[in-house]
């Protein structure tokens, strides 16, 4: 026998409130409508749900047990409504984001932490990849968002790229590096030190080669290659090696650990931004995360600009 779940919820309200009038008031319904529900249910079951002649109403054993189920249905309905409400407001759900390793570890991870302070029930799955790989994964639907440096002309048809930070690289070293303490720097001063290179397929690897070529260094010593941002920073801090890093990454780390040498170098034309597939239906949590990332980068860009104005960058 099928029983309407709403009838069980009504029965629970009558039992909990102690009467038909009280139950009707709690549910925002009329007393006669509740009376009809109880009468029809008793006819279908061929059993009484309340003891006759008792005031306040006292449920029979069957009535009490059905009321228990109605109460459970009510709680489950409330929980389901809360889940839907939180999902539609972007307070629950999941976001799958991937991006360039240096940016993800050096900048985006801090932004994710700030997002989750206000959205603790949104799960963020982070992974790594460069632009070409991110395009493939977005096409396959295995990630929702890509964060990477790109040129507008490299964005394929069917994708959107929303830039939020201009490309700016610096020559970085440990805070204790001999050149960090030198008052006057020349480009020739950097030629005698070893270098840390990014993985060969990364944009930063090509940037480092372009920077060194632009200042006349074609034969340079590599002391360390690849590795995570954490390992690169550790090696910078404990050696005389140098590398090329995005200024935003250096900016996000304390000056007592790594240092940006005040030497002007050429910067890439590409910009860091958000890569998405144009025809993808994005959930409220994804939209809210995207908005948060964009807002944080706007603040970061302003802070970086102010810092650069206060520093002297030599030729």
mmCIF file of C-alpha atoms in Angstrom:
data_model
loop_
_atom_site.group_PDB
_atom_site.id
_atom_site.type_symbol
_atom_site.label_atom_id
_atom_site.label_comp_id
_atom_site.label_asym_id
_atom_site.label_seq_id
_atom_site.Cartn_x
_atom_site.Cartn_y
_atom_site.Cartn_z
ATOM 1 C CA UNK A 1 0.000 0.000 0.000
ATOM 2 C CA UNK A 2 1.367 3.395 -1.006
ATOM 3 C CA UNK A 3 0.944 6.253 1.445
ATOM 4 C CA UNK A 4 1.370 9.881 0.487
ATOM 5 C CA UNK A 5 4.491 11.188 2.318
ATOM 6 C CA UNK A 6 2.719 14.525 2.813
ATOM 7 C CA UNK A 7 -0.013 12.752 4.759
ATOM 8 C CA UNK A 8 2.604 11.280 7.081
ATOM 9 C CA UNK A 9 4.107 14.751 7.608
ATOM 10 C CA UNK A 10 0.642 16.060 8.480
ATOM 11 C CA UNK A 11 0.130 13.198 10.923
ATOM 12 C CA UNK A 12 3.464 13.989 12.595
ATOM 13 C CA UNK A 13 2.504 17.663 12.961
ATOM 14 C CA UNK A 14 -0.819 16.745 14.607
ATOM 15 C CA UNK A 15 0.929 14.414 17.063
ATOM 16 C CA UNK A 16 3.751 16.843 17.844
ATOM 17 C CA UNK A 17 1.440 19.842 18.295
ATOM 18 C CA UNK A 18 -1.173 17.917 20.293
ATOM 19 C CA UNK A 19 -4.276 18.482 18.154
ATOM 20 C CA UNK A 20 -5.812 19.164 14.752
ATOM 21 C CA UNK A 21 -6.099 22.932 15.245
ATOM 22 C CA UNK A 22 -2.566 23.205 16.564
ATOM 23 C CA UNK A 23 -1.199 21.051 13.742
ATOM 24 C CA UNK A 24 -3.078 23.125 11.158
ATOM 25 C CA UNK A 25 -1.607 26.320 12.609
ATOM 26 C CA UNK A 26 1.919 24.899 12.507
ATOM 27 C CA UNK A 27 1.515 23.805 8.874
ATOM 28 C CA UNK A 28 -0.351 26.907 7.699
ATOM 29 C CA UNK A 29 -3.395 24.822 6.750
ATOM 30 C CA UNK A 30 -7.038 24.653 7.866
ATOM 31 C CA UNK A 31 -8.295 22.348 10.596
ATOM 32 C CA UNK A 32 -10.972 20.735 8.358
ATOM 33 C CA UNK A 33 -8.349 19.860 5.713
ATOM 34 C CA UNK A 34 -6.241 18.037 8.306
ATOM 35 C CA UNK A 35 -9.325 16.270 9.642
ATOM 36 C CA UNK A 36 -10.119 14.987 6.135
ATOM 37 C CA UNK A 37 -6.572 13.698 5.694
ATOM 38 C CA UNK A 38 -6.759 11.741 8.960
ATOM 39 C CA UNK A 39 -10.224 10.378 8.138
ATOM 40 C CA UNK A 40 -9.247 9.264 4.635
ATOM 41 C CA UNK A 41 -6.032 7.678 5.893
ATOM 42 C CA UNK A 42 -7.893 5.731 8.576
ATOM 43 C CA UNK A 43 -10.349 4.462 5.959
ATOM 44 C CA UNK A 44 -7.514 3.286 3.701
ATOM 45 C CA UNK A 45 -5.714 1.563 6.555
ATOM 46 C CA UNK A 46 -8.912 0.294 8.152
ATOM 47 C CA UNK A 47 -7.328 1.188 11.472
ATOM 48 C CA UNK A 48 -7.738 4.146 13.855
ATOM 49 C CA UNK A 49 -4.788 6.542 14.149
ATOM 50 C CA UNK A 50 -5.956 8.256 17.351
ATOM 51 C CA UNK A 51 -7.677 6.923 20.435
ATOM 52 C CA UNK A 52 -11.327 7.945 20.419
ATOM 53 C CA UNK A 53 -12.578 10.350 23.049
ATOM 54 C CA UNK A 54 -9.132 11.380 24.321
ATOM 55 C CA UNK A 55 -8.214 15.045 24.690
ATOM 56 C CA UNK A 56 -5.578 16.057 23.881
ATOM 57 C CA UNK A 57 -5.371 13.691 20.972
ATOM 58 C CA UNK A 58 -3.404 10.580 21.740
ATOM 59 C CA UNK A 59 -2.111 8.481 18.808
ATOM 60 C CA UNK A 60 -2.627 4.767 18.638
ATOM 61 C CA UNK A 61 0.431 2.531 18.264
ATOM 62 C CA UNK A 62 -0.009 2.624 14.482
ATOM 63 C CA UNK A 63 -0.548 6.380 14.532
ATOM 64 C CA UNK A 64 2.592 6.942 16.608
ATOM 65 C CA UNK A 65 4.788 4.830 14.361
ATOM 66 C CA UNK A 66 3.473 6.467 11.197
ATOM 67 C CA UNK A 67 4.042 9.868 12.808
ATOM 68 C CA UNK A 68 7.648 8.867 13.461
ATOM 69 C CA UNK A 69 8.067 8.195 9.735
ATOM 70 C CA UNK A 70 6.374 11.483 8.887
ATOM 71 C CA UNK A 71 8.765 13.296 11.189
ATOM 72 C CA UNK A 72 11.733 11.631 9.443
ATOM 73 C CA UNK A 73 10.315 12.622 6.048
ATOM 74 C CA UNK A 74 9.965 16.218 7.241
ATOM 75 C CA UNK A 75 13.578 16.322 8.436
ATOM 76 C CA UNK A 76 14.821 14.760 5.193
ATOM 77 C CA UNK A 77 12.824 17.304 3.176
ATOM 78 C CA UNK A 78 14.320 20.156 5.178
ATOM 79 C CA UNK A 79 17.819 18.753 4.669
ATOM 80 C CA UNK A 80 17.211 18.398 0.923
ATOM 81 C CA UNK A 81 15.904 21.966 0.702
ATOM 82 C CA UNK A 82 18.986 23.201 2.552
ATOM 83 C CA UNK A 83 21.271 21.313 0.150
ATOM 84 C CA UNK A 84 19.512 22.834 -2.866
ATOM 85 C CA UNK A 85 19.600 26.308 -1.325
ATOM 86 C CA UNK A 86 23.322 26.112 -0.547
ATOM 87 C CA UNK A 87 24.072 24.720 -4.003
ATOM 88 C CA UNK A 88 22.118 27.430 -5.841
ATOM 89 C CA UNK A 89 23.867 30.112 -3.767
ATOM 90 C CA UNK A 90 27.278 28.649 -4.548
ATOM 91 C CA UNK A 91 27.871 27.644 -0.933
ATOM 92 C CA UNK A 92 28.158 23.935 -1.769
ATOM 93 C CA UNK A 93 29.425 21.947 -4.706
ATOM 94 C CA UNK A 94 32.810 21.345 -6.283
ATOM 95 C CA UNK A 95 35.313 23.120 -8.508
ATOM 96 C CA UNK A 96 37.948 21.353 -10.612
ATOM 97 C CA UNK A 97 40.710 23.805 -11.430
ATOM 98 C CA UNK A 98 44.086 23.223 -13.053
ATOM 99 C CA UNK A 99 46.904 25.525 -14.027
ATOM 100 C CA UNK A 100 50.581 26.261 -14.431
ATOM 101 C CA UNK A 101 52.460 24.724 -11.470
ATOM 102 C CA UNK A 102 54.410 27.832 -10.450
ATOM 103 C CA UNK A 103 51.290 30.022 -10.412
ATOM 104 C CA UNK A 104 49.105 27.370 -8.762
ATOM 105 C CA UNK A 105 51.531 26.844 -5.893
ATOM 106 C CA UNK A 106 52.814 30.403 -5.630
ATOM 107 C CA UNK A 107 49.633 32.425 -5.997
ATOM 108 C CA UNK A 108 46.445 30.427 -6.613
ATOM 109 C CA UNK A 109 46.770 28.209 -3.526
ATOM 110 C CA UNK A 110 46.548 31.296 -1.309
ATOM 111 C CA UNK A 111 43.493 32.476 -3.220
ATOM 112 C CA UNK A 112 41.856 29.049 -2.829
ATOM 113 C CA UNK A 113 42.481 29.169 0.931
ATOM 114 C CA UNK A 114 40.778 32.560 1.131
ATOM 115 C CA UNK A 115 37.811 31.272 -0.891
ATOM 116 C CA UNK A 116 37.304 28.270 1.353
ATOM 117 C CA UNK A 117 37.250 30.392 4.486
ATOM 118 C CA UNK A 118 33.874 31.696 3.290
ATOM 119 C CA UNK A 119 32.846 28.584 1.358
ATOM 120 C CA UNK A 120 33.955 25.631 3.503
ATOM 121 C CA UNK A 121 31.496 23.230 1.854
ATOM 122 C CA UNK A 122 32.812 23.804 -1.666
ATOM 123 C CA UNK A 123 35.354 21.180 -2.596
ATOM 124 C CA UNK A 124 38.241 22.404 -4.762
ATOM 125 C CA UNK A 125 40.163 19.784 -6.752
ATOM 126 C CA UNK A 126 43.453 21.317 -7.924
ATOM 127 C CA UNK A 127 45.790 19.847 -10.517
ATOM 128 C CA UNK A 128 48.542 21.051 -12.840
ATOM 129 C CA UNK A 129 49.016 21.587 -16.542
ATOM 130 C CA UNK A 130 50.204 24.032 -19.183
ATOM 131 C CA UNK A 131 47.957 25.779 -21.685
ATOM 132 C CA UNK A 132 47.792 23.069 -24.373
ATOM 133 C CA UNK A 133 47.011 20.382 -21.808
ATOM 134 C CA UNK A 134 44.389 22.561 -20.112
ATOM 135 C CA UNK A 135 42.626 23.077 -23.440
ATOM 136 C CA UNK A 136 42.419 19.308 -23.970
ATOM 137 C CA UNK A 137 41.126 18.693 -20.446
ATOM 138 C CA UNK A 138 38.521 21.435 -20.726
ATOM 139 C CA UNK A 139 37.407 19.924 -24.031
ATOM 140 C CA UNK A 140 37.057 16.501 -22.373
ATOM 141 C CA UNK A 141 35.254 17.984 -19.360
ATOM 142 C CA UNK A 142 37.718 16.650 -16.788
ATOM 143 C CA UNK A 143 38.303 20.143 -15.367
ATOM 144 C CA UNK A 144 36.023 23.177 -15.040
ATOM 145 C CA UNK A 145 38.567 26.004 -15.119
ATOM 146 C CA UNK A 146 42.096 26.559 -16.319
ATOM 147 C CA UNK A 147 44.442 29.234 -14.962
ATOM 148 C CA UNK A 148 47.478 29.906 -17.116
ATOM 149 C CA UNK A 149 49.420 32.549 -19.041
ATOM 150 C CA UNK A 150 48.312 32.886 -22.665
ATOM 151 C CA UNK A 151 48.255 35.177 -25.668
ATOM 152 C CA UNK A 152 44.830 36.123 -27.032
ATOM 153 C CA UNK A 153 45.748 34.739 -30.462
ATOM 154 C CA UNK A 154 46.482 31.337 -28.913
ATOM 155 C CA UNK A 155 42.967 30.917 -27.509
ATOM 156 C CA UNK A 156 41.194 28.339 -29.719
ATOM 157 C CA UNK A 157 37.698 28.731 -31.068
ATOM 158 C CA UNK A 158 35.043 27.698 -28.565
ATOM 159 C CA UNK A 159 37.053 28.914 -25.568
ATOM 160 C CA UNK A 160 37.082 32.110 -23.542
ATOM 161 C CA UNK A 161 40.155 33.621 -21.930
ATOM 162 C CA UNK A 162 39.724 36.283 -19.256
ATOM 163 C CA UNK A 163 43.081 37.932 -18.493
ATOM 164 C CA UNK A 164 43.637 39.414 -15.059
ATOM 165 C CA UNK A 165 47.393 39.915 -14.638
ATOM 166 C CA UNK A 166 49.951 41.173 -17.157
ATOM 167 C CA UNK A 167 53.087 39.111 -17.603
ATOM 168 C CA UNK A 168 56.008 40.411 -15.585
ATOM 169 C CA UNK A 169 59.073 38.355 -14.742
ATOM 170 C CA UNK A 170 62.002 39.085 -12.472
ATOM 171 C CA UNK A 171 65.390 37.566 -11.794
ATOM 172 C CA UNK A 172 64.976 35.989 -8.357
ATOM 173 C CA UNK A 173 67.577 34.845 -5.856
ATOM 174 C CA UNK A 174 67.781 34.008 -2.176
ATOM 175 C CA UNK A 175 67.563 36.894 0.298
ATOM 176 C CA UNK A 176 71.154 36.136 1.336
ATOM 177 C CA UNK A 177 72.564 36.124 -2.180
ATOM 178 C CA UNK A 178 75.649 38.354 -2.709
ATOM 179 C CA UNK A 179 73.814 40.365 -5.382
ATOM 180 C CA UNK A 180 70.873 41.014 -3.048
ATOM 181 C CA UNK A 181 73.213 43.048 -0.836
ATOM 182 C CA UNK A 182 74.919 44.899 -3.661
ATOM 183 C CA UNK A 183 73.949 48.564 -3.995
ATOM 184 C CA UNK A 184 74.792 48.934 -7.674
ATOM 185 C CA UNK A 185 74.100 46.163 -10.169
ATOM 186 C CA UNK A 186 75.182 45.621 -13.739
ATOM 187 C CA UNK A 187 73.869 42.995 -16.096
ATOM 188 C CA UNK A 188 77.336 41.487 -16.236
ATOM 189 C CA UNK A 189 77.158 40.784 -12.493
ATOM 190 C CA UNK A 190 74.709 37.923 -12.965
ATOM 191 C CA UNK A 191 76.752 35.990 -15.517
ATOM 192 C CA UNK A 192 78.969 34.209 -13.000
ATOM 193 C CA UNK A 193 76.177 32.565 -11.016
ATOM 194 C CA UNK A 194 74.401 29.249 -11.715
ATOM 195 C CA UNK A 195 70.745 29.046 -12.721
ATOM 196 C CA UNK A 196 67.673 27.075 -11.793
ATOM 197 C CA UNK A 197 65.566 26.210 -14.843
ATOM 198 C CA UNK A 198 61.900 25.246 -15.031
ATOM 199 C CA UNK A 199 60.834 22.073 -16.880
ATOM 200 C CA UNK A 200 61.762 22.265 -20.561
ATOM 201 C CA UNK A 201 58.131 22.464 -21.711
ATOM 202 C CA UNK A 202 57.171 25.332 -19.445
ATOM 203 C CA UNK A 203 56.780 28.969 -20.568
ATOM 204 C CA UNK A 204 59.188 30.068 -17.829
ATOM 205 C CA UNK A 205 61.936 27.885 -19.257
ATOM 206 C CA UNK A 206 61.713 29.755 -22.551
ATOM 207 C CA UNK A 207 61.470 33.060 -20.682
ATOM 208 C CA UNK A 208 64.736 32.365 -18.861
ATOM 209 C CA UNK A 209 66.519 31.537 -22.112
ATOM 210 C CA UNK A 210 65.121 34.678 -23.755
ATOM 211 C CA UNK A 211 66.192 36.857 -20.825
ATOM 212 C CA UNK A 212 69.755 35.516 -20.815
ATOM 213 C CA UNK A 213 70.007 35.762 -24.601
ATOM 214 C CA UNK A 214 68.817 39.376 -24.480
ATOM 215 C CA UNK A 215 71.684 40.316 -22.164
ATOM 216 C CA UNK A 216 74.265 38.393 -24.127
ATOM 217 C CA UNK A 217 74.510 35.203 -22.056
ATOM 218 C CA UNK A 218 74.264 32.125 -24.258
ATOM 219 C CA UNK A 219 76.373 29.716 -22.226
ATOM 220 C CA UNK A 220 75.076 29.457 -18.669
ATOM 221 C CA UNK A 221 75.473 26.925 -15.906
ATOM 222 C CA UNK A 222 72.366 25.056 -14.705
ATOM 223 C CA UNK A 223 72.628 23.870 -11.123
ATOM 224 C CA UNK A 224 69.064 22.590 -10.746
ATOM 225 C CA UNK A 225 66.240 21.800 -13.138
ATOM 226 C CA UNK A 226 62.553 21.117 -12.689
ATOM 227 C CA UNK A 227 61.111 20.579 -9.258
ATOM 228 C CA UNK A 228 58.226 22.213 -7.436
ATOM 229 C CA UNK A 229 58.057 25.858 -6.438
ATOM 230 C CA UNK A 230 58.776 24.829 -2.849
ATOM 231 C CA UNK A 231 61.994 23.066 -3.847
ATOM 232 C CA UNK A 232 63.053 25.971 -6.079
ATOM 233 C CA UNK A 233 62.586 28.447 -3.232
ATOM 234 C CA UNK A 234 64.461 26.177 -0.848
ATOM 235 C CA UNK A 235 67.412 25.947 -3.239
ATOM 236 C CA UNK A 236 67.358 29.696 -3.918
ATOM 237 C CA UNK A 237 67.423 30.375 -0.185
ATOM 238 C CA UNK A 238 70.324 28.003 0.426
ATOM 239 C CA UNK A 239 72.572 28.674 -2.569
ATOM 240 C CA UNK A 240 73.853 31.347 -4.931
ATOM 241 C CA UNK A 241 71.699 30.091 -7.794
ATOM 242 C CA UNK A 242 69.219 32.378 -9.531
ATOM 243 C CA UNK A 243 66.140 31.876 -11.664
ATOM 244 C CA UNK A 244 63.408 33.713 -13.544
ATOM 245 C CA UNK A 245 60.042 33.814 -11.770
ATOM 246 C CA UNK A 246 56.796 35.730 -12.216
ATOM 247 C CA UNK A 247 56.914 38.827 -10.052
ATOM 248 C CA UNK A 248 53.521 37.902 -8.573
ATOM 249 C CA UNK A 249 55.039 34.686 -7.161
ATOM 250 C CA UNK A 250 57.974 36.549 -5.597
ATOM 251 C CA UNK A 251 55.551 39.180 -4.294
ATOM 252 C CA UNK A 252 53.538 36.521 -2.434
ATOM 253 C CA UNK A 253 56.604 35.282 -0.524
ATOM 254 C CA UNK A 254 58.340 37.055 2.367
ATOM 255 C CA UNK A 255 61.362 39.168 1.426
ATOM 256 C CA UNK A 256 63.456 37.321 3.976
ATOM 257 C CA UNK A 257 63.300 34.175 1.814
ATOM 258 C CA UNK A 258 63.599 35.221 -1.832
ATOM 259 C CA UNK A 259 64.534 38.501 -3.417
ATOM 260 C CA UNK A 260 63.790 40.124 -6.797
ATOM 261 C CA UNK A 261 66.908 41.751 -8.231
ATOM 262 C CA UNK A 262 66.163 45.326 -9.391
ATOM 263 C CA UNK A 263 67.227 44.656 -12.966
ATOM 264 C CA UNK A 264 64.944 45.440 -15.866
ATOM 265 C CA UNK A 265 64.408 42.452 -18.133
ATOM 266 C CA UNK A 266 62.093 41.798 -21.030
ATOM 267 C CA UNK A 267 58.644 40.598 -20.078
ATOM 268 C CA UNK A 268 56.430 38.109 -21.887
ATOM 269 C CA UNK A 269 53.496 39.451 -23.900
ATOM 270 C CA UNK A 270 51.162 36.820 -22.546
ATOM 271 C CA UNK A 271 48.865 37.463 -19.578
ATOM 272 C CA UNK A 272 47.744 35.230 -16.743
ATOM 273 C CA UNK A 273 44.048 34.543 -16.910
ATOM 274 C CA UNK A 274 41.084 32.234 -16.601
ATOM 275 C CA UNK A 275 40.475 29.766 -19.431
ATOM 276 C CA UNK A 276 37.005 28.247 -19.853
ATOM 277 C CA UNK A 277 35.045 26.426 -22.522
ATOM 278 C CA UNK A 278 32.442 28.758 -23.985
ATOM 279 C CA UNK A 279 29.453 26.395 -24.123
ATOM 280 C CA UNK A 280 29.945 24.795 -20.703
ATOM 281 C CA UNK A 281 27.154 25.091 -18.146
ATOM 282 C CA UNK A 282 28.955 26.134 -14.965
ATOM 283 C CA UNK A 283 27.519 25.517 -11.497
ATOM 284 C CA UNK A 284 26.939 28.376 -9.013
ATOM 285 C CA UNK A 285 30.019 27.266 -7.028
ATOM 286 C CA UNK A 286 32.203 27.464 -10.142
ATOM 287 C CA UNK A 287 30.828 30.906 -11.005
ATOM 288 C CA UNK A 288 31.411 32.138 -7.465
ATOM 289 C CA UNK A 289 34.949 30.729 -7.421
ATOM 290 C CA UNK A 290 35.730 32.396 -10.763
ATOM 291 C CA UNK A 291 34.459 35.720 -9.455
ATOM 292 C CA UNK A 292 36.553 35.342 -6.294
ATOM 293 C CA UNK A 293 39.731 34.571 -8.257
ATOM 294 C CA UNK A 294 39.208 37.557 -10.552
ATOM 295 C CA UNK A 295 38.610 39.905 -7.599
ATOM 296 C CA UNK A 296 41.686 38.657 -5.780
ATOM 297 C CA UNK A 297 43.870 39.137 -8.830
ATOM 298 C CA UNK A 298 42.554 42.656 -9.280
ATOM 299 C CA UNK A 299 43.660 43.433 -5.720
ATOM 300 C CA UNK A 300 46.986 41.667 -6.296
ATOM 301 C CA UNK A 301 47.613 43.636 -9.490
ATOM 302 C CA UNK A 302 47.026 46.914 -7.659
ATOM 303 C CA UNK A 303 49.344 45.897 -4.809
ATOM 304 C CA UNK A 304 52.073 44.838 -7.249
ATOM 305 C CA UNK A 305 51.801 48.146 -9.138
ATOM 306 C CA UNK A 306 52.140 50.099 -5.896
ATOM 307 C CA UNK A 307 55.163 48.030 -4.864
ATOM 308 C CA UNK A 308 56.858 48.586 -8.210
ATOM 309 C CA UNK A 309 56.394 52.339 -7.943
ATOM 310 C CA UNK A 310 58.220 52.296 -4.619
ATOM 311 C CA UNK A 311 61.172 50.293 -5.967
ATOM 312 C CA UNK A 312 64.020 51.436 -8.201
ATOM 313 C CA UNK A 313 64.488 49.135 -11.207
ATOM 314 C CA UNK A 314 67.829 49.652 -12.873
ATOM 315 C CA UNK A 315 68.912 48.860 -16.423
#
